[in-house]
């Protein structure tokens, strides 16, 4: 298994310097913001060529969720995700991470009554995934469907729920991404959830139970990593976390060392 990272506030702003910094820290790849990739495609290509650091995947960088309540926003999101997938295909990227939505509605906070039925939710998400399936097939990429915790999304919260969409749509270019942080809230057991969905697991996000850097909280990463290894997972594990420390760069480096020792 290889370890990648998303961007952090203490990374350099310049794209080439950012790639150099990530590589020097010891990461194996970069999960890039989709808008940054599309708007600076030539610079990203040059940075990859000069550093040898691959762009693994894209996360974010589009406006409008695949399960958006507002149809115009849903369609706009699909258009932008399509452009990101096309850009990823030019840099050798694997695919894009997409949740059903983020921060749009939750049954756990007022008003607790959704403006759309659950059947309507399924229709919107399924239609979006079918369209993106065709884009991913054309571009040789993958859509990684991400379950979020119940406080951030009401539609897809567990790996099993993501699986249902893939199976019902007979989607061949959509896989599941498991996120340690969301899973620590929603799954009975991280290791069991990874094992049960091992055939569709395509990507992993990592953070500790409080969303800060791995090793600073309570998640048993060693146990989950062992399960992933036993199941033959050979994809990336990508940092998606905040950093809580007086020296965030050093704390991030220490966390990476901690994970390397577990792997």
mmCIF file of C-alpha atoms in Angstrom:
data_model
loop_
_atom_site.group_PDB
_atom_site.id
_atom_site.type_symbol
_atom_site.label_atom_id
_atom_site.label_comp_id
_atom_site.label_asym_id
_atom_site.label_seq_id
_atom_site.Cartn_x
_atom_site.Cartn_y
_atom_site.Cartn_z
ATOM 1 C CA UNK A 1 0.000 0.000 0.000
ATOM 2 C CA UNK A 2 1.147 3.487 -0.866
ATOM 3 C CA UNK A 3 0.472 6.673 1.089
ATOM 4 C CA UNK A 4 -0.661 9.939 -0.479
ATOM 5 C CA UNK A 5 -1.878 13.285 0.776
ATOM 6 C CA UNK A 6 -4.278 16.045 -0.009
ATOM 7 C CA UNK A 7 -3.138 19.653 0.214
ATOM 8 C CA UNK A 8 -2.383 21.287 3.556
ATOM 9 C CA UNK A 9 -2.252 24.979 4.488
ATOM 10 C CA UNK A 10 1.461 24.736 5.296
ATOM 11 C CA UNK A 11 2.340 23.332 1.857
ATOM 12 C CA UNK A 12 3.841 25.812 -0.648
ATOM 13 C CA UNK A 13 1.365 27.650 -2.880
ATOM 14 C CA UNK A 14 3.454 27.317 -6.044
ATOM 15 C CA UNK A 15 2.467 24.116 -7.808
ATOM 16 C CA UNK A 16 5.968 22.847 -8.571
ATOM 17 C CA UNK A 17 7.190 23.687 -5.068
ATOM 18 C CA UNK A 18 4.120 21.983 -3.644
ATOM 19 C CA UNK A 19 4.927 18.770 -5.516
ATOM 20 C CA UNK A 20 8.575 18.935 -4.407
ATOM 21 C CA UNK A 21 7.554 19.462 -0.779
ATOM 22 C CA UNK A 22 5.124 16.518 -0.807
ATOM 23 C CA UNK A 23 7.716 14.231 -2.319
ATOM 24 C CA UNK A 24 10.425 15.348 0.098
ATOM 25 C CA UNK A 25 8.120 14.585 3.019
ATOM 26 C CA UNK A 26 7.982 10.998 1.786
ATOM 27 C CA UNK A 27 4.527 10.731 0.290
ATOM 28 C CA UNK A 28 3.945 8.499 -2.729
ATOM 29 C CA UNK A 29 1.336 10.628 -4.464
ATOM 30 C CA UNK A 30 -0.893 13.702 -4.393
ATOM 31 C CA UNK A 31 -4.685 13.849 -4.253
ATOM 32 C CA UNK A 32 -5.315 17.154 -5.939
ATOM 33 C CA UNK A 33 -8.207 19.598 -5.820
ATOM 34 C CA UNK A 34 -10.150 19.168 -9.033
ATOM 35 C CA UNK A 35 -10.404 22.871 -9.791
ATOM 36 C CA UNK A 36 -6.666 23.332 -9.325
ATOM 37 C CA UNK A 37 -6.048 20.484 -11.753
ATOM 38 C CA UNK A 38 -8.398 21.777 -14.449
ATOM 39 C CA UNK A 39 -7.325 25.419 -14.190
ATOM 40 C CA UNK A 40 -3.581 24.685 -14.061
ATOM 41 C CA UNK A 41 -3.334 21.491 -16.082
ATOM 42 C CA UNK A 42 -0.103 22.389 -17.874
ATOM 43 C CA UNK A 43 1.616 23.395 -14.629
ATOM 44 C CA UNK A 44 0.515 20.158 -12.983
ATOM 45 C CA UNK A 45 1.839 18.152 -15.940
ATOM 46 C CA UNK A 46 5.171 19.954 -15.657
ATOM 47 C CA UNK A 47 5.353 19.350 -11.896
ATOM 48 C CA UNK A 48 4.685 15.639 -12.382
ATOM 49 C CA UNK A 49 7.374 15.454 -15.054
ATOM 50 C CA UNK A 50 9.963 17.279 -12.913
ATOM 51 C CA UNK A 51 9.315 15.514 -9.602
ATOM 52 C CA UNK A 52 8.010 12.110 -10.613
ATOM 53 C CA UNK A 53 5.262 12.522 -8.010
ATOM 54 C CA UNK A 54 1.991 11.218 -9.433
ATOM 55 C CA UNK A 55 -1.418 12.774 -9.158
ATOM 56 C CA UNK A 56 -3.407 9.852 -7.799
ATOM 57 C CA UNK A 57 -6.911 11.201 -7.622
ATOM 58 C CA UNK A 58 -8.934 14.393 -7.352
ATOM 59 C CA UNK A 59 -11.174 15.406 -4.477
ATOM 60 C CA UNK A 60 -13.421 18.452 -4.494
ATOM 61 C CA UNK A 61 -13.118 21.376 -6.863
ATOM 62 C CA UNK A 62 -16.645 21.235 -8.253
ATOM 63 C CA UNK A 63 -19.909 22.966 -7.353
ATOM 64 C CA UNK A 64 -23.058 20.903 -7.133
ATOM 65 C CA UNK A 65 -23.461 17.460 -5.569
ATOM 66 C CA UNK A 66 -24.410 14.267 -7.376
ATOM 67 C CA UNK A 67 -27.401 14.104 -5.019
ATOM 68 C CA UNK A 68 -28.104 17.828 -4.952
ATOM 69 C CA UNK A 69 -31.639 18.956 -4.075
ATOM 70 C CA UNK A 70 -31.444 21.613 -6.796
ATOM 71 C CA UNK A 71 -31.374 20.067 -10.259
ATOM 72 C CA UNK A 72 -29.439 22.924 -11.853
ATOM 73 C CA UNK A 73 -26.670 22.491 -9.271
ATOM 74 C CA UNK A 74 -26.639 18.716 -9.727
ATOM 75 C CA UNK A 75 -26.197 19.084 -13.481
ATOM 76 C CA UNK A 76 -23.547 21.768 -13.024
ATOM 77 C CA UNK A 77 -21.656 19.468 -10.676
ATOM 78 C CA UNK A 78 -21.764 16.642 -13.206
ATOM 79 C CA UNK A 79 -20.400 18.938 -15.896
ATOM 80 C CA UNK A 80 -17.495 20.006 -13.698
ATOM 81 C CA UNK A 81 -16.772 16.460 -12.514
ATOM 82 C CA UNK A 82 -16.649 15.415 -16.165
ATOM 83 C CA UNK A 83 -14.016 18.089 -16.854
ATOM 84 C CA UNK A 84 -11.989 16.890 -13.856
ATOM 85 C CA UNK A 85 -12.119 13.267 -15.030
ATOM 86 C CA UNK A 86 -10.977 14.358 -18.486
ATOM 87 C CA UNK A 87 -8.064 16.256 -16.934
ATOM 88 C CA UNK A 88 -7.179 13.295 -14.721
ATOM 89 C CA UNK A 89 -6.977 11.086 -17.792
ATOM 90 C CA UNK A 90 -4.304 13.426 -19.174
ATOM 91 C CA UNK A 91 -2.062 13.117 -16.097
ATOM 92 C CA UNK A 92 -2.523 9.422 -15.370
ATOM 93 C CA UNK A 93 -4.830 9.972 -12.405
ATOM 94 C CA UNK A 94 -7.009 7.132 -11.200
ATOM 95 C CA UNK A 95 -10.266 8.958 -10.587
ATOM 96 C CA UNK A 96 -12.313 11.331 -8.466
ATOM 97 C CA UNK A 97 -13.850 11.071 -5.008
ATOM 98 C CA UNK A 98 -17.542 11.969 -4.817
ATOM 99 C CA UNK A 99 -19.961 11.802 -1.899
ATOM 100 C CA UNK A 100 -23.702 12.026 -2.479
ATOM 101 C CA UNK A 101 -23.503 15.482 -0.877
ATOM 102 C CA UNK A 102 -21.735 17.292 1.931
ATOM 103 C CA UNK A 103 -23.364 19.642 4.414
ATOM 104 C CA UNK A 104 -26.608 19.808 2.446
ATOM 105 C CA UNK A 105 -28.919 18.122 4.967
ATOM 106 C CA UNK A 106 -28.851 15.772 7.964
ATOM 107 C CA UNK A 107 -31.621 13.991 9.806
ATOM 108 C CA UNK A 108 -29.605 14.525 13.018
ATOM 109 C CA UNK A 109 -30.073 18.315 13.228
ATOM 110 C CA UNK A 110 -33.118 20.564 12.820
ATOM 111 C CA UNK A 111 -35.279 20.757 10.769
ATOM 112 C CA UNK A 112 -34.857 16.929 10.535
ATOM 113 C CA UNK A 113 -37.377 16.772 7.683
ATOM 114 C CA UNK A 114 -35.839 16.437 4.249
ATOM 115 C CA UNK A 115 -37.243 18.501 1.364
ATOM 116 C CA UNK A 116 -37.041 15.366 -0.786
ATOM 117 C CA UNK A 117 -38.176 11.775 -0.257
ATOM 118 C CA UNK A 118 -35.672 8.956 0.127
ATOM 119 C CA UNK A 119 -36.900 7.613 -3.213
ATOM 120 C CA UNK A 120 -36.102 10.993 -4.748
ATOM 121 C CA UNK A 121 -32.641 10.862 -3.197
ATOM 122 C CA UNK A 122 -31.971 7.494 -4.782
ATOM 123 C CA UNK A 123 -33.189 8.636 -8.191
ATOM 124 C CA UNK A 124 -30.934 11.698 -8.181
ATOM 125 C CA UNK A 125 -27.800 9.864 -7.008
ATOM 126 C CA UNK A 126 -28.395 6.891 -9.298
ATOM 127 C CA UNK A 127 -28.917 9.105 -12.346
ATOM 128 C CA UNK A 128 -25.713 10.996 -11.577
ATOM 129 C CA UNK A 129 -23.687 7.835 -11.109
ATOM 130 C CA UNK A 130 -24.964 6.389 -14.366
ATOM 131 C CA UNK A 131 -23.869 9.507 -16.242
ATOM 132 C CA UNK A 132 -20.475 9.508 -14.555
ATOM 133 C CA UNK A 133 -20.083 5.785 -15.238
ATOM 134 C CA UNK A 134 -20.125 6.597 -18.945
ATOM 135 C CA UNK A 135 -17.621 9.434 -18.509
ATOM 136 C CA UNK A 136 -15.292 7.231 -16.467
ATOM 137 C CA UNK A 137 -15.497 4.483 -19.061
ATOM 138 C CA UNK A 138 -14.627 6.944 -21.832
ATOM 139 C CA UNK A 139 -11.718 8.494 -19.931
ATOM 140 C CA UNK A 140 -10.328 5.320 -18.385
ATOM 141 C CA UNK A 141 -10.904 6.627 -14.867
ATOM 142 C CA UNK A 142 -12.935 5.636 -11.825
ATOM 143 C CA UNK A 143 -15.557 7.331 -9.678
ATOM 144 C CA UNK A 144 -14.959 6.641 -5.986
ATOM 145 C CA UNK A 145 -18.266 6.857 -4.133
ATOM 146 C CA UNK A 146 -17.677 8.076 -0.578
ATOM 147 C CA UNK A 147 -19.991 7.434 2.369
ATOM 148 C CA UNK A 148 -19.959 10.320 4.847
ATOM 149 C CA UNK A 149 -21.066 10.330 8.458
ATOM 150 C CA UNK A 150 -24.677 11.017 9.427
ATOM 151 C CA UNK A 151 -23.956 14.594 10.471
ATOM 152 C CA UNK A 152 -22.578 15.577 7.075
ATOM 153 C CA UNK A 153 -24.870 13.676 4.709
ATOM 154 C CA UNK A 154 -28.172 11.840 4.983
ATOM 155 C CA UNK A 155 -27.981 9.649 1.867
ATOM 156 C CA UNK A 156 -24.923 7.360 2.010
ATOM 157 C CA UNK A 157 -23.323 6.709 5.394
ATOM 158 C CA UNK A 158 -21.833 3.195 5.257
ATOM 159 C CA UNK A 159 -19.753 1.205 2.786
ATOM 160 C CA UNK A 160 -22.644 -1.236 2.399
ATOM 161 C CA UNK A 161 -24.958 1.608 1.348
ATOM 162 C CA UNK A 162 -22.457 2.678 -1.302
ATOM 163 C CA UNK A 163 -22.288 -0.921 -2.514
ATOM 164 C CA UNK A 164 -26.030 -0.971 -3.031
ATOM 165 C CA UNK A 165 -25.833 1.878 -5.535
ATOM 166 C CA UNK A 166 -23.052 0.168 -7.452
ATOM 167 C CA UNK A 167 -24.811 -3.167 -7.629
ATOM 168 C CA UNK A 168 -28.238 -1.774 -8.481
ATOM 169 C CA UNK A 169 -26.776 0.334 -11.282
ATOM 170 C CA UNK A 170 -24.471 -2.463 -12.505
ATOM 171 C CA UNK A 171 -21.695 0.128 -12.452
ATOM 172 C CA UNK A 172 -18.276 -1.109 -13.520
ATOM 173 C CA UNK A 173 -16.366 2.163 -13.194
ATOM 174 C CA UNK A 174 -17.625 3.159 -9.756
ATOM 175 C CA UNK A 175 -15.842 1.844 -6.657
ATOM 176 C CA UNK A 176 -16.099 2.481 -2.921
ATOM 177 C CA UNK A 177 -13.790 4.730 -0.946
ATOM 178 C CA UNK A 178 -13.537 4.033 2.774
ATOM 179 C CA UNK A 179 -12.710 6.982 5.036
ATOM 180 C CA UNK A 180 -11.393 6.073 8.503
ATOM 181 C CA UNK A 181 -12.950 9.160 10.102
ATOM 182 C CA UNK A 182 -16.462 8.651 8.733
ATOM 183 C CA UNK A 183 -16.239 4.910 9.266
ATOM 184 C CA UNK A 184 -15.281 5.385 12.917
ATOM 185 C CA UNK A 185 -18.676 7.047 13.390
ATOM 186 C CA UNK A 186 -20.836 4.819 11.190
ATOM 187 C CA UNK A 187 -19.373 1.309 11.029
ATOM 188 C CA UNK A 188 -19.618 -1.248 13.841
ATOM 189 C CA UNK A 189 -16.065 -2.335 13.045
ATOM 190 C CA UNK A 190 -13.681 -0.750 10.552
ATOM 191 C CA UNK A 191 -11.872 -4.000 9.800
ATOM 192 C CA UNK A 192 -15.099 -5.927 9.238
ATOM 193 C CA UNK A 193 -16.479 -3.233 6.945
ATOM 194 C CA UNK A 194 -13.294 -3.192 4.864
ATOM 195 C CA UNK A 195 -13.370 -6.989 4.639
ATOM 196 C CA UNK A 196 -17.029 -7.186 3.646
ATOM 197 C CA UNK A 197 -16.576 -4.678 0.815
ATOM 198 C CA UNK A 198 -13.084 -5.791 -0.210
ATOM 199 C CA UNK A 199 -14.055 -6.569 -3.806
ATOM 200 C CA UNK A 200 -15.341 -3.028 -4.429
ATOM 201 C CA UNK A 201 -12.918 -1.073 -2.251
ATOM 202 C CA UNK A 202 -10.863 1.141 -4.542
ATOM 203 C CA UNK A 203 -9.495 3.935 -2.382
ATOM 204 C CA UNK A 204 -8.963 4.871 1.277
ATOM 205 C CA UNK A 205 -8.919 8.198 3.136
ATOM 206 C CA UNK A 206 -7.243 8.403 6.496
ATOM 207 C CA UNK A 207 -7.638 10.575 9.590
ATOM 208 C CA UNK A 208 -7.985 9.821 13.273
ATOM 209 C CA UNK A 209 -11.303 9.691 15.118
ATOM 210 C CA UNK A 210 -11.359 13.478 15.674
ATOM 211 C CA UNK A 211 -10.334 14.265 12.069
ATOM 212 C CA UNK A 212 -6.785 15.267 13.043
ATOM 213 C CA UNK A 213 -3.582 13.561 11.937
ATOM 214 C CA UNK A 214 -3.365 9.770 12.335
ATOM 215 C CA UNK A 215 -1.685 8.706 15.534
ATOM 216 C CA UNK A 216 -3.061 11.594 17.590
ATOM 217 C CA UNK A 217 -6.389 9.952 18.456
ATOM 218 C CA UNK A 218 -7.908 6.588 19.323
ATOM 219 C CA UNK A 219 -8.286 4.602 16.070
ATOM 220 C CA UNK A 220 -6.468 1.253 15.939
ATOM 221 C CA UNK A 221 -4.852 1.727 12.540
ATOM 222 C CA UNK A 222 -2.682 -1.368 12.863
ATOM 223 C CA UNK A 223 -5.677 -3.682 13.068
ATOM 224 C CA UNK A 224 -7.397 -2.091 10.069
ATOM 225 C CA UNK A 225 -4.184 -2.086 8.013
ATOM 226 C CA UNK A 226 -3.681 -5.764 8.754
ATOM 227 C CA UNK A 227 -7.172 -6.485 7.448
ATOM 228 C CA UNK A 228 -6.529 -4.471 4.297
ATOM 229 C CA UNK A 229 -3.291 -6.375 3.705
ATOM 230 C CA UNK A 230 -4.958 -9.741 4.277
ATOM 231 C CA UNK A 231 -7.646 -8.813 1.774
ATOM 232 C CA UNK A 232 -5.062 -7.833 -0.843
ATOM 233 C CA UNK A 233 -5.767 -4.116 -0.948
ATOM 234 C CA UNK A 234 -2.934 -2.565 -2.947
ATOM 235 C CA UNK A 235 -4.293 0.934 -3.532
ATOM 236 C CA UNK A 236 -3.491 4.250 -1.910
ATOM 237 C CA UNK A 237 -4.144 5.435 1.617
ATOM 238 C CA UNK A 238 -4.553 9.213 1.409
ATOM 239 C CA UNK A 239 -4.346 11.737 4.217
ATOM 240 C CA UNK A 240 -7.517 13.813 4.534
ATOM 241 C CA UNK A 241 -7.181 15.431 7.931
ATOM 242 C CA UNK A 242 -6.592 18.572 9.880
ATOM 243 C CA UNK A 243 -3.343 18.984 11.784
ATOM 244 C CA UNK A 244 -3.318 19.962 15.445
ATOM 245 C CA UNK A 245 0.186 20.909 16.609
ATOM 246 C CA UNK A 246 2.424 23.909 17.241
ATOM 247 C CA UNK A 247 4.579 22.730 14.336
ATOM 248 C CA UNK A 248 2.120 21.257 11.829
ATOM 249 C CA UNK A 249 4.764 20.247 9.283
ATOM 250 C CA UNK A 250 6.687 18.246 11.869
ATOM 251 C CA UNK A 251 3.502 16.701 13.246
ATOM 252 C CA UNK A 252 2.492 15.677 9.736
ATOM 253 C CA UNK A 253 5.925 14.150 9.143
ATOM 254 C CA UNK A 254 5.741 12.298 12.472
ATOM 255 C CA UNK A 255 2.297 10.953 11.598
ATOM 256 C CA UNK A 256 3.574 9.652 8.267
ATOM 257 C CA UNK A 257 6.456 7.913 10.033
ATOM 258 C CA UNK A 258 3.957 6.386 12.472
ATOM 259 C CA UNK A 259 1.864 4.967 9.628
ATOM 260 C CA UNK A 260 4.886 3.676 7.718
ATOM 261 C CA UNK A 261 5.884 1.693 10.792
ATOM 262 C CA UNK A 262 2.418 0.139 10.955
ATOM 263 C CA UNK A 263 2.463 -0.834 7.288
#
